[in-house]
Coordinates of N, CA and C in Angstrom, one line a residue:
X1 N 0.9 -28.4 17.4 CA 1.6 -27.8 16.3 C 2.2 -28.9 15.4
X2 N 2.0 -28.4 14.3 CA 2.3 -29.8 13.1 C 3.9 -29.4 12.5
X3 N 4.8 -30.3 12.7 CA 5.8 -30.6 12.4 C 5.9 -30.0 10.8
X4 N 4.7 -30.1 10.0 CA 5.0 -29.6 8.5 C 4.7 -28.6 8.2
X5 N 4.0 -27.9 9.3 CA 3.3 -26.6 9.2 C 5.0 -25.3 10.1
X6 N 5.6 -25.9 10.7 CA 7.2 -25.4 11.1 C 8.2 -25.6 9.8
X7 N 8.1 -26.7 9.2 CA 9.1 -26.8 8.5 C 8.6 -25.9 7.0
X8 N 7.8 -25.8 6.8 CA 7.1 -24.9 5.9 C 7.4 -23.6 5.8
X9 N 7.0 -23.0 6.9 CA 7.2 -21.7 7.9 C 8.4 -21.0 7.4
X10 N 9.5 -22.1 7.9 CA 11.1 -21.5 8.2 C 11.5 -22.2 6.6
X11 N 11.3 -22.9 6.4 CA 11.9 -22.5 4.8 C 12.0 -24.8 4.7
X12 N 12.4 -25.2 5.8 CA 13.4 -26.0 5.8 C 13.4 -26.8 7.1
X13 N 14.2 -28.0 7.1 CA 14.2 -28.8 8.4 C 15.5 -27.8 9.1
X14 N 16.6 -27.4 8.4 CA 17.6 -27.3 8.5 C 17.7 -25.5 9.3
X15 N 16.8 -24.8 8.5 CA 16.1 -23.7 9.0 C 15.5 -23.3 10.2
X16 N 14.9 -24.7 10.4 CA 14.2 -24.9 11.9 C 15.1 -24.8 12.6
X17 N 15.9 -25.8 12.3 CA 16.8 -26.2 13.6 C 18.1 -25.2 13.9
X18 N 18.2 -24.5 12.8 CA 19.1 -22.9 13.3 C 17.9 -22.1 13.8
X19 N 17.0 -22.0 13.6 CA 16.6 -21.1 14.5 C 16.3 -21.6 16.0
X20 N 16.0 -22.7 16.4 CA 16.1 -23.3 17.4 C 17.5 -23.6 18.4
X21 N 18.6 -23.4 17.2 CA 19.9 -23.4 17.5 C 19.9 -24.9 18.4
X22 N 19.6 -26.2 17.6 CA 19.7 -27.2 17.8 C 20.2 -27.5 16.7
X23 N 20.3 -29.3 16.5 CA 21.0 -30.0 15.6 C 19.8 -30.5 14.5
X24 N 19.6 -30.4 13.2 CA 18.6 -30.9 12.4 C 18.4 -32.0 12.1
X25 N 19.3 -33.1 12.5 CA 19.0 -34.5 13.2 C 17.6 -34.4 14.0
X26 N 17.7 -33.5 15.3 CA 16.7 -33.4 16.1 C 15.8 -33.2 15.7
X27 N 15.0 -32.3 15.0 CA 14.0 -31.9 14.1 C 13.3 -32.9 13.0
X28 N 14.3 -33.7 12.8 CA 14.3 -34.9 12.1 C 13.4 -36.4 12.6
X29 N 13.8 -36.1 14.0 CA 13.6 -36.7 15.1 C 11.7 -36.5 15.6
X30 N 11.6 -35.6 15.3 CA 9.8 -35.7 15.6 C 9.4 -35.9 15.1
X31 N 7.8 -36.4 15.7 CA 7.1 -37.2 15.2 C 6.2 -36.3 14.2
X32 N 4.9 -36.4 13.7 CA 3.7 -35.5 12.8 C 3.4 -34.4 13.5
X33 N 4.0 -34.1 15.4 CA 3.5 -32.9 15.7 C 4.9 -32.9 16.9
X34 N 5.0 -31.5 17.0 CA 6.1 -31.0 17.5 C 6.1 -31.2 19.3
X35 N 7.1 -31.4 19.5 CA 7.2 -31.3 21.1 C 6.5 -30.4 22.0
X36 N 6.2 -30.5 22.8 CA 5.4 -29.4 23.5 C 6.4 -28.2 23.8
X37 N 7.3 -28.5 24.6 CA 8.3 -27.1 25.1 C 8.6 -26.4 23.6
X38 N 9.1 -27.6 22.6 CA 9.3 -26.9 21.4 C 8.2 -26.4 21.2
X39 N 7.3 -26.4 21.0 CA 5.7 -25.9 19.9 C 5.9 -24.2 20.8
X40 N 6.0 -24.2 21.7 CA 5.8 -23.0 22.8 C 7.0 -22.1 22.9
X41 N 8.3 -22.6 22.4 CA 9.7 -21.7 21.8 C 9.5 -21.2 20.5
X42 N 8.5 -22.2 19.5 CA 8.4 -21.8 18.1 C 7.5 -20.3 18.1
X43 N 6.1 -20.9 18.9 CA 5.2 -20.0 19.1 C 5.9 -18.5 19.4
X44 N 6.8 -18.5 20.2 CA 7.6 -17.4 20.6 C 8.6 -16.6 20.0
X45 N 9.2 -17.5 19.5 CA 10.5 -16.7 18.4 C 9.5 -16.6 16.7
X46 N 8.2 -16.6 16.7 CA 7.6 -16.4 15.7 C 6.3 -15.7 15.4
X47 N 6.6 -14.9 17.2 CA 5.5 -13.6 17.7 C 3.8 -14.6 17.5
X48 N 4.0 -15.8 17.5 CA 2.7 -15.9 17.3 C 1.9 -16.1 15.6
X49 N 3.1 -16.1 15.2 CA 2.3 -16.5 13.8 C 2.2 -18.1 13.7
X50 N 3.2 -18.7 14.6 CA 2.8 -20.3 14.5 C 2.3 -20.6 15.8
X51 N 0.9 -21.1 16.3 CA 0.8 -21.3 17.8 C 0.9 -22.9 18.3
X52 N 1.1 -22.5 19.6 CA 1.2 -24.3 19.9 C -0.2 -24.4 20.7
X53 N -0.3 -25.5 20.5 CA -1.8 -26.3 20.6 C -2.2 -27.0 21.6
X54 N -1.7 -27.1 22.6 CA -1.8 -28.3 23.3 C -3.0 -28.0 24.3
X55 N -3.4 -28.7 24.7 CA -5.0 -28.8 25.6 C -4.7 -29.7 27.0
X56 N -4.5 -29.4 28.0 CA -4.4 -30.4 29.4 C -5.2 -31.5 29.0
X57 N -4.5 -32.5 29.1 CA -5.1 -34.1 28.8 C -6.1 -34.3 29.7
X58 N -7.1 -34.6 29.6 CA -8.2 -35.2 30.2 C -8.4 -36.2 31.4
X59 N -7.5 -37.2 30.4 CA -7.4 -38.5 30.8 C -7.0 -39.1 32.8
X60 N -6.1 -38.3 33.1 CA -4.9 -38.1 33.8 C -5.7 -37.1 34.9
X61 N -6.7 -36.7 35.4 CA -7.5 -36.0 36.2 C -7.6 -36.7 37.6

C-alpha cells in the first residue's frame, strides 16, 4: 500500500493519523509504502476500499 494513495484517500497526512488515532509525525515517518500492520488496519477501518499488498518474501524460505 502506497503511502500517497492513504494520504489521498483520507483527505490529508493529518486525517490519516486521526483516523489511525496516532501522532502525524508518525505518518510523516514512512517511507513510499506503508507499514505492514498499518497497510492491514487501513485496509480495515476502510471496508476494503484501500487494500494492503504484501506477498510472503521469497527470499527468507
Amino acid at each position: 500500500m502506497k503511502k500517497e494513495a492513504v494520504i489521498k484517500h483520507f483527505g490529508g497526512v493529518v486525517k490519516v493519523a486521526s483516523a489511525l488515532k496516532i501522532d502525524h509525525s508518525a505518518v510523516s515517518q514512512w517511507g513510499e509504502n506503508v507499514p505492514q500492520l498499518r497497510a492491514f488496519e487501513i485496509e480495515r477501518i476502510t471496508n476494503g476500499a484501500l487494500k494492503a499488498d504484501f506477498t510472503p518474501n521469497q527470499d527468507h524460505a
